[in-house]
XYZ file of C-alpha atoms in Angstrom:
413
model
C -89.566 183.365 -138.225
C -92.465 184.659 -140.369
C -90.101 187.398 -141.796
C -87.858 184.928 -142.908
C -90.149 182.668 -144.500
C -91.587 185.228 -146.261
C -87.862 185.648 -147.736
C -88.042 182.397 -148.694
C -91.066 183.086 -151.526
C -90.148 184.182 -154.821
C -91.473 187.835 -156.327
C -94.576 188.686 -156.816
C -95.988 187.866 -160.472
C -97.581 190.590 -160.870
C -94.107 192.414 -160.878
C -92.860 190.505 -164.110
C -93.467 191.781 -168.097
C -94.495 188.512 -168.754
C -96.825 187.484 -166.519
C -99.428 190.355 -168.501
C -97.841 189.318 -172.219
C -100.730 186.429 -172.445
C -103.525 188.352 -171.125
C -102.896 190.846 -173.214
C -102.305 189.430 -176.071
C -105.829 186.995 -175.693
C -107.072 190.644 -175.178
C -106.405 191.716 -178.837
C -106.997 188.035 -180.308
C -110.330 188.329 -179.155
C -110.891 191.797 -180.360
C -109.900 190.752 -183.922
C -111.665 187.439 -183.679
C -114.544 189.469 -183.333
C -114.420 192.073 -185.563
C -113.351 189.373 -188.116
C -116.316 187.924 -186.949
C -118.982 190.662 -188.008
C -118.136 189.907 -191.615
C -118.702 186.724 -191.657
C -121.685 186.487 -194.664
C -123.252 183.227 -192.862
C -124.280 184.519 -189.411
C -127.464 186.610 -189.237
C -128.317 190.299 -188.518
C -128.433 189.950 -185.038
C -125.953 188.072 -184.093
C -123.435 190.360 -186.192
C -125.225 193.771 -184.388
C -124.602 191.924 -180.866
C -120.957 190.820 -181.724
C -120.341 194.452 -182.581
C -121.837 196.236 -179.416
C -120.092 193.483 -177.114
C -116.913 193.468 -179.033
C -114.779 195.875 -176.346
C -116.716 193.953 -173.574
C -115.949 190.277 -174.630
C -111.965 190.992 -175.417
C -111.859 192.702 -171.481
C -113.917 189.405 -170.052
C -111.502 187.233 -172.160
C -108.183 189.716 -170.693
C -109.727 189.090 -167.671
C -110.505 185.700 -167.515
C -106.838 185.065 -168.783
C -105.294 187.267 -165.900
C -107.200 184.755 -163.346
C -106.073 182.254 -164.645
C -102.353 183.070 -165.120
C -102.279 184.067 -161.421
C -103.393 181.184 -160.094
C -100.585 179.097 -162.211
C -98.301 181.842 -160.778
C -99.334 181.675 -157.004
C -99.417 177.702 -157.013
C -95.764 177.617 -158.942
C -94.461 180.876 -157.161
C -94.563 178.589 -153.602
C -91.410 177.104 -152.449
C -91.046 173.401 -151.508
C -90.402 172.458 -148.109
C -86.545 171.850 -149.134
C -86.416 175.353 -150.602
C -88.235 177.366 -147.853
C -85.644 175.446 -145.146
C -82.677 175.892 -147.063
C -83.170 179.884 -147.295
C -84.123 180.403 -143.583
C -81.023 178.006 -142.735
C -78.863 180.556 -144.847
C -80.183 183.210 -143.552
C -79.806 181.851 -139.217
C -76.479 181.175 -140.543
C -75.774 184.793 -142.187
C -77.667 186.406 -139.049
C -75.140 184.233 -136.108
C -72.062 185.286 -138.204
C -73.270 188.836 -138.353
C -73.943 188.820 -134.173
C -70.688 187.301 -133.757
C -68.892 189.651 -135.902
C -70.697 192.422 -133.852
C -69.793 190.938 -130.482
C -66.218 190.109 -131.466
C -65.610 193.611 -132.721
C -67.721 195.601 -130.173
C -67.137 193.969 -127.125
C -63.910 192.875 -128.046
C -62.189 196.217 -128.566
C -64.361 196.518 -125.336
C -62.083 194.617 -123.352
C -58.831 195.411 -124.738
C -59.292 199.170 -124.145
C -60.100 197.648 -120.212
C -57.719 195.392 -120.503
C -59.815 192.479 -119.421
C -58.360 189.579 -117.375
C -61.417 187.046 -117.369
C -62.796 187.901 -121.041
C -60.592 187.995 -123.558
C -61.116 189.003 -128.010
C -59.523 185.562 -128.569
C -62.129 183.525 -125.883
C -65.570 185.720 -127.322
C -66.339 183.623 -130.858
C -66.366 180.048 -128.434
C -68.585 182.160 -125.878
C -70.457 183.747 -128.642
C -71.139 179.561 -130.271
C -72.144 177.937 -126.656
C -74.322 181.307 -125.478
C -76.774 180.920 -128.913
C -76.432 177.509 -129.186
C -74.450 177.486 -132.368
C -74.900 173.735 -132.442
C -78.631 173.877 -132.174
C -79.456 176.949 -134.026
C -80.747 175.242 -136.995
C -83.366 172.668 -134.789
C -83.951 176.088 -132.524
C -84.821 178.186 -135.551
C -83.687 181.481 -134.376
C -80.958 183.231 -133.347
C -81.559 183.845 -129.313
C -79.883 183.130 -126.537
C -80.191 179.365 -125.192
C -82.230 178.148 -121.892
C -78.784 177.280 -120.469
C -76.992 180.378 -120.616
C -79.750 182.119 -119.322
C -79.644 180.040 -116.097
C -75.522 179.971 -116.099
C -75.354 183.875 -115.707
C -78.577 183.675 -112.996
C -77.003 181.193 -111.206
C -73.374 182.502 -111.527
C -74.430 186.405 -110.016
C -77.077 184.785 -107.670
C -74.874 182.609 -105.927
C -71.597 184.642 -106.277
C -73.553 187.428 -103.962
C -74.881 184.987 -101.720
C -71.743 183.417 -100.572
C -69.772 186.608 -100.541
C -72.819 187.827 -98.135
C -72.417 185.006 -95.626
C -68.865 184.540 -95.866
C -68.597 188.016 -94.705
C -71.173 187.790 -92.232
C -69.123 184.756 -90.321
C -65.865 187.012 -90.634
C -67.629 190.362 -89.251
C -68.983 187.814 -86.388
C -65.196 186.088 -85.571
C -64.191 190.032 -85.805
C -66.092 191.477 -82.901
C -65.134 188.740 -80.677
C -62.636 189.764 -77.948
C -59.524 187.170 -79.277
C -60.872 186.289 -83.108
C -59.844 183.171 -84.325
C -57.577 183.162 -86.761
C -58.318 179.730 -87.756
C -61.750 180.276 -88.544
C -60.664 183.083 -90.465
C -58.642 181.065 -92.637
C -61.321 178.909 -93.170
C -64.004 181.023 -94.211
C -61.366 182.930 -96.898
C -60.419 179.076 -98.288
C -64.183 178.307 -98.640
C -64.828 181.512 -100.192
C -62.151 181.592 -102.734
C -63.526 177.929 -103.392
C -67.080 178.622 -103.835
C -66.505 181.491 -106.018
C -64.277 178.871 -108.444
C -66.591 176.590 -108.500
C -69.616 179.247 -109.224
C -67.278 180.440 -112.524
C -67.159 176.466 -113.310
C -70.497 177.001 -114.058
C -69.859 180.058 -116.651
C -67.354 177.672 -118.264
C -69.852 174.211 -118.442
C -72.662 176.277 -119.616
C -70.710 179.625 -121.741
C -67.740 178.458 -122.443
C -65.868 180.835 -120.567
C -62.045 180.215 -119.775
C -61.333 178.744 -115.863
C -59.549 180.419 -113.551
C -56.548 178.290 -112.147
C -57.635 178.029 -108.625
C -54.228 177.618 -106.755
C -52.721 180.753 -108.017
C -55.875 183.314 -107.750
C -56.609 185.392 -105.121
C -60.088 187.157 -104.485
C -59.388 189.836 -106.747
C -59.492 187.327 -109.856
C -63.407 186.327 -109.317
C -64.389 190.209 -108.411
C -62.518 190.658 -112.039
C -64.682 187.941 -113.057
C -67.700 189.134 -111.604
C -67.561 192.264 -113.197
C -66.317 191.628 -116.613
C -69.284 189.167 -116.628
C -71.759 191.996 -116.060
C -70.587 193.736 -118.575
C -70.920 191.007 -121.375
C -74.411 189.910 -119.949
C -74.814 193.961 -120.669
C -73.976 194.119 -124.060
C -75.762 190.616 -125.002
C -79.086 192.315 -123.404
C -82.214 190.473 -125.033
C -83.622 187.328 -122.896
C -80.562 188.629 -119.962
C -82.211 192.177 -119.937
C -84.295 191.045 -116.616
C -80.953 190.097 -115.007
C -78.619 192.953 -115.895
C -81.930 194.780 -114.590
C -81.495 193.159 -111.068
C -77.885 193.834 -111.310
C -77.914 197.027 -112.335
C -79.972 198.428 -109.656
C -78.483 201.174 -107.816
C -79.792 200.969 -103.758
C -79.602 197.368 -102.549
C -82.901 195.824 -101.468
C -83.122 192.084 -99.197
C -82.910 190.305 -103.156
C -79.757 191.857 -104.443
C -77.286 194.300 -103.525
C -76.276 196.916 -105.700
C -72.678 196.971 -107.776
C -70.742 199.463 -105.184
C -72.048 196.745 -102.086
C -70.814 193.730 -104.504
C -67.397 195.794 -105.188
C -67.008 196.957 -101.557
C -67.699 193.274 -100.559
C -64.928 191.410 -103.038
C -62.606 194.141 -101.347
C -63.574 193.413 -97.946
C -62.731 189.918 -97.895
C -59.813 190.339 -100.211
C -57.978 192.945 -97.703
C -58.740 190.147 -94.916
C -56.761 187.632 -96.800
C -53.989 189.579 -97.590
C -54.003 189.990 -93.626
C -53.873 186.040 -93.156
C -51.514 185.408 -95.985
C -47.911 184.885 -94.677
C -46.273 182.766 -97.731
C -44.896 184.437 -100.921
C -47.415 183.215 -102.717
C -49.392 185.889 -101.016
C -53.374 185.832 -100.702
C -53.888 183.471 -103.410
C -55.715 180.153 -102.693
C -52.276 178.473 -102.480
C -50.603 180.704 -100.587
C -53.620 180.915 -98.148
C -53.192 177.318 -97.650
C -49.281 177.284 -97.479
C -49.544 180.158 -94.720
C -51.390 177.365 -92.334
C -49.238 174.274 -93.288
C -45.813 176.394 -92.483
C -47.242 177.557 -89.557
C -48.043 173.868 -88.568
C -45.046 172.822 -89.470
C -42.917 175.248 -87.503
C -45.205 175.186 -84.582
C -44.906 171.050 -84.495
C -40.889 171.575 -84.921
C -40.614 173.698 -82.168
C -43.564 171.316 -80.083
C -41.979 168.909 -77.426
C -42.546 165.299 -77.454
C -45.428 165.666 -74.995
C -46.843 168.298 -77.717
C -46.103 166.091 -80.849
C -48.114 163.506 -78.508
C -51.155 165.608 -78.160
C -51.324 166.200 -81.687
C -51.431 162.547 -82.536
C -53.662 161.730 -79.962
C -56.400 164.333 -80.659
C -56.258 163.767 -84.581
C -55.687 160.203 -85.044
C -57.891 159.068 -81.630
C -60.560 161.491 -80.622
C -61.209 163.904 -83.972
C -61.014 161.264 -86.814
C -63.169 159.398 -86.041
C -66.005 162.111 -84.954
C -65.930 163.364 -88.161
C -65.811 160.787 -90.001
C -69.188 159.292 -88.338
C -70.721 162.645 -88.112
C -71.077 164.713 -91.062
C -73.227 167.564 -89.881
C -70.686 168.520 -87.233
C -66.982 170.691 -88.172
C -63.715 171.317 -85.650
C -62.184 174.428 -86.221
C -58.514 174.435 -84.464
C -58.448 177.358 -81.626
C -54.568 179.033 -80.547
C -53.497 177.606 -77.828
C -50.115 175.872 -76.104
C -51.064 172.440 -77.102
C -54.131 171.322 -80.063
C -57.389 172.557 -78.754
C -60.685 172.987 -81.613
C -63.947 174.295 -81.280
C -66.887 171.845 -82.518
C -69.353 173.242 -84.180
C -72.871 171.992 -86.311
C -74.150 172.498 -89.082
C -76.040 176.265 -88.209
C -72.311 177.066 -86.820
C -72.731 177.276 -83.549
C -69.928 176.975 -80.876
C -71.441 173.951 -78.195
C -67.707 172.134 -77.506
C -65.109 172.855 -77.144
C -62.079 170.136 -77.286
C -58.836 170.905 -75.704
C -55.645 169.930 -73.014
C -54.981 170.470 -69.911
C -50.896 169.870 -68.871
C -50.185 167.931 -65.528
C -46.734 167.663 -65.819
C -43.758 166.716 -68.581
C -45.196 163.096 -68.977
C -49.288 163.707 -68.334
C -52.104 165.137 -70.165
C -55.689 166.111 -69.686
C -58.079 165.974 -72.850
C -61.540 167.366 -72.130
C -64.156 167.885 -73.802
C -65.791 171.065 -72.337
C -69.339 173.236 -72.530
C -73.023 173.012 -72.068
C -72.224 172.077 -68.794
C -70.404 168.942 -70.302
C -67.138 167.841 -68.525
C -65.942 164.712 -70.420
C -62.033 163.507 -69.668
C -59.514 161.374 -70.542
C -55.553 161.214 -69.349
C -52.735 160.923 -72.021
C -49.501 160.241 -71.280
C -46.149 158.600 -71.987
C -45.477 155.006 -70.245
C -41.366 155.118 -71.327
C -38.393 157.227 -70.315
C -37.418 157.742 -74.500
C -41.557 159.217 -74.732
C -42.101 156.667 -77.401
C -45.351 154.817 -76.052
C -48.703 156.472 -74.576
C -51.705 155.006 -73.363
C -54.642 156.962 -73.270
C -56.972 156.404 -70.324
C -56.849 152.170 -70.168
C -58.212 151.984 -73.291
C -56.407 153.980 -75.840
C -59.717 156.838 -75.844
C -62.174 154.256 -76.708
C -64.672 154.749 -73.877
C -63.560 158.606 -74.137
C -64.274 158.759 -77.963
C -68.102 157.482 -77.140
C -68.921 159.868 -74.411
C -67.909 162.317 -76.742
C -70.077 160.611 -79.437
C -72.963 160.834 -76.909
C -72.574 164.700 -75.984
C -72.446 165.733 -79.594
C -75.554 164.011 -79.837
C -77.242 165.719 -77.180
C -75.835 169.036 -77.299
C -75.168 169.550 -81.326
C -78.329 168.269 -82.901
């Protein structure tokens, strides 16, 4: 700021012809005066033979006098007003952002073309370029940095990226080492993933003005495309982002980050286990993921008897709904099985219940609700030759639903 208020002055006087034309000139008016002076026939002897040895001396006091003067006229009128020292630095913030986004839109830019970039594009950089410095602000802000806001975007947005990439894969490597993984919970942890990491480049677009990636028809691979592509702007931009490329850049992983190869390896990880759960044509995208597990619902209820289609209904509409729905800190996550059966977890995602049927015959049910020594049941079955009316227990699951209610409580929390 300094250096461009010092633009703002005007040049030195000393610099101009002029300035030294009046002490100059008082210079040789004196030295005449004087001399014309010594001839005068009315002063005395002394006087004359003192104007004559101080002659040289007086003229330079006179020059010099002059030259003080003139300088401080200069300095005082060589001082821009308030309006003219904030109109030049306002040119020159102005001059400087269109320079750094000329810079970023031809550097980077040809950049990403040559890597053919997917998140990033030329056409996307001048928008990311105006929110990142606060083109709207720069004036107020007076300088050309970048903002608080981005700053925070790009922490949060690699922070939080690795973290739920990290756990996700932690609960899949977990469900993976189990004798019969559940596919279920698979699918679930890939659909929260993919979520998560939309909603974490959400934050790029709030905050940088980076495009958004159409959730339903990415897969993992878009976001790791994202991830990376990201890095390598925050790279380029440098300055008040140097301490996080720093962190990111680092080559061994420590317990605060994990290096690029880990990040890579981990976006590859989970991608190759959603290809393995995607069964749609849609493939591992976040639609497809979720089309895979209505299909399969579908088919698997089409092929269900009625005393399936029953037990669906029953453990949904009766028993599930409203658990949940009371109970936020507490998640069912459906388990393979001949007729609906779901593991209940809370919130640390631990297994303590486990909900599920027992057959009796073509007509009869058993629901249970099962573990930490927990035995809870109820009877479901049809009342009518056509299978059209149920009763469950004598009081449609009431007293059923609120001994479940009562061993979540103990056993979950």
């Amino acid at each position: 700021m300094d250096t461009i208020k010092s633009k703002a002055k005007k040049s030195p006087p000393y610099k101009s012809i002029l300035f030294w034309g009046l002490p100059f000139i008082t210079l040789l008016a004196v030295f005449i005066l004087v001399s014309l002076a010594k001839n005068v026939p009315g002063f005395s002897g002394g006087l004359k033979e003192a104007l004559a040895t101080y002659q040289l001396a007086l003229a330079i006091v006179a020059f010099c006098f002059t030259t003080i003067i003139q300088w401080l006229i200069a300095y005082n009128s060589n001082r821009p007003s308030p309006l003219e020292e904030q109109q030049i630095i306002n040119r020159h913030l102005r001059d400087e952002y269109a320079a750094s986004e000329q810079l970023l839109v031809k550097q980077f830019g040809k950049f990403a073309s040559d890597r053919s970039f997917t998140f990033i594009s030329k056409e996307d950089l001048p928008a990311i370029h105006s929110r990142v410095y606060a083109e709207d602000r720069l004036i107020q802000r007076g300088e050309l940095s970048i903002c608080d806001e981005a700053i925070r975007a790009f922490d949060y947005y690699f922070a939080n990226t690795e973290r739920v990439l990290e756990e996700a894969l932690n609960l899949l490597q977990k469900e993976e080492v189990k004798e019969t993984p559940n596919r279920h919970i698979k699918e679930s942890v890939i659909i929260q993933l993919i979520k998560f990491l939309h909603e974490c480049t959400l934050t790029l677009h709030y905050e940088t003005g980076m495009k958004v990636i159409n959730l339903e028809h990415s897969d993992i691979n878009a976001y790791q495309d994202a991830f990376f592509e990201t890095l390598h702007l925050t790279s380029f931009l440098d300055g008040k982002l140097a301490p996080i490329v720093r962190r990111m850049a680092t080559p061994p992983s420590t317990e605060c980050s994990k290096s690029q190869e880990d990040i890579q390896d981990m976006f590859l990880t989970a991608h190759d286990i959603a290809e393995s759960l995607a069964t749609s044509s849609e493939g591992a995208t976040f639609s497809g993921l979720c089309t895979s597990i209505q299909l399969r619902s579908i088919i698997k209820q089409a092929q269900g008897s009625p005393l399936y289609l029953l037990a669906c209904q029953v453990i949904q509409d009766i028993v599930l709904e409203p658990l949940l729905n009371e109970n936020k800190n507490i998640g069912a996550v459906q388990v393979d099985d001949d007729y609906p059966k779901y593991d209940i977890y809370n919130q640390a995602g631990e297994k303590n219940l486990t909900l599920g049927y027992e057959e009796i015959d073509e007509n009869t049910l058993i629901l249970t609700l099962s573990g930490e020594g927990e035995n809870i049941k109820a009877t479901v079955r049809f009342i009518d030759s056509e299978k059209k009316k149920f009763v469950v227990d004598r009081d449609m699951g009431g007293s059923f639903t609120l001994e479940c209610k009562s061993a979540i409580n103990r056993h979950l929390f």
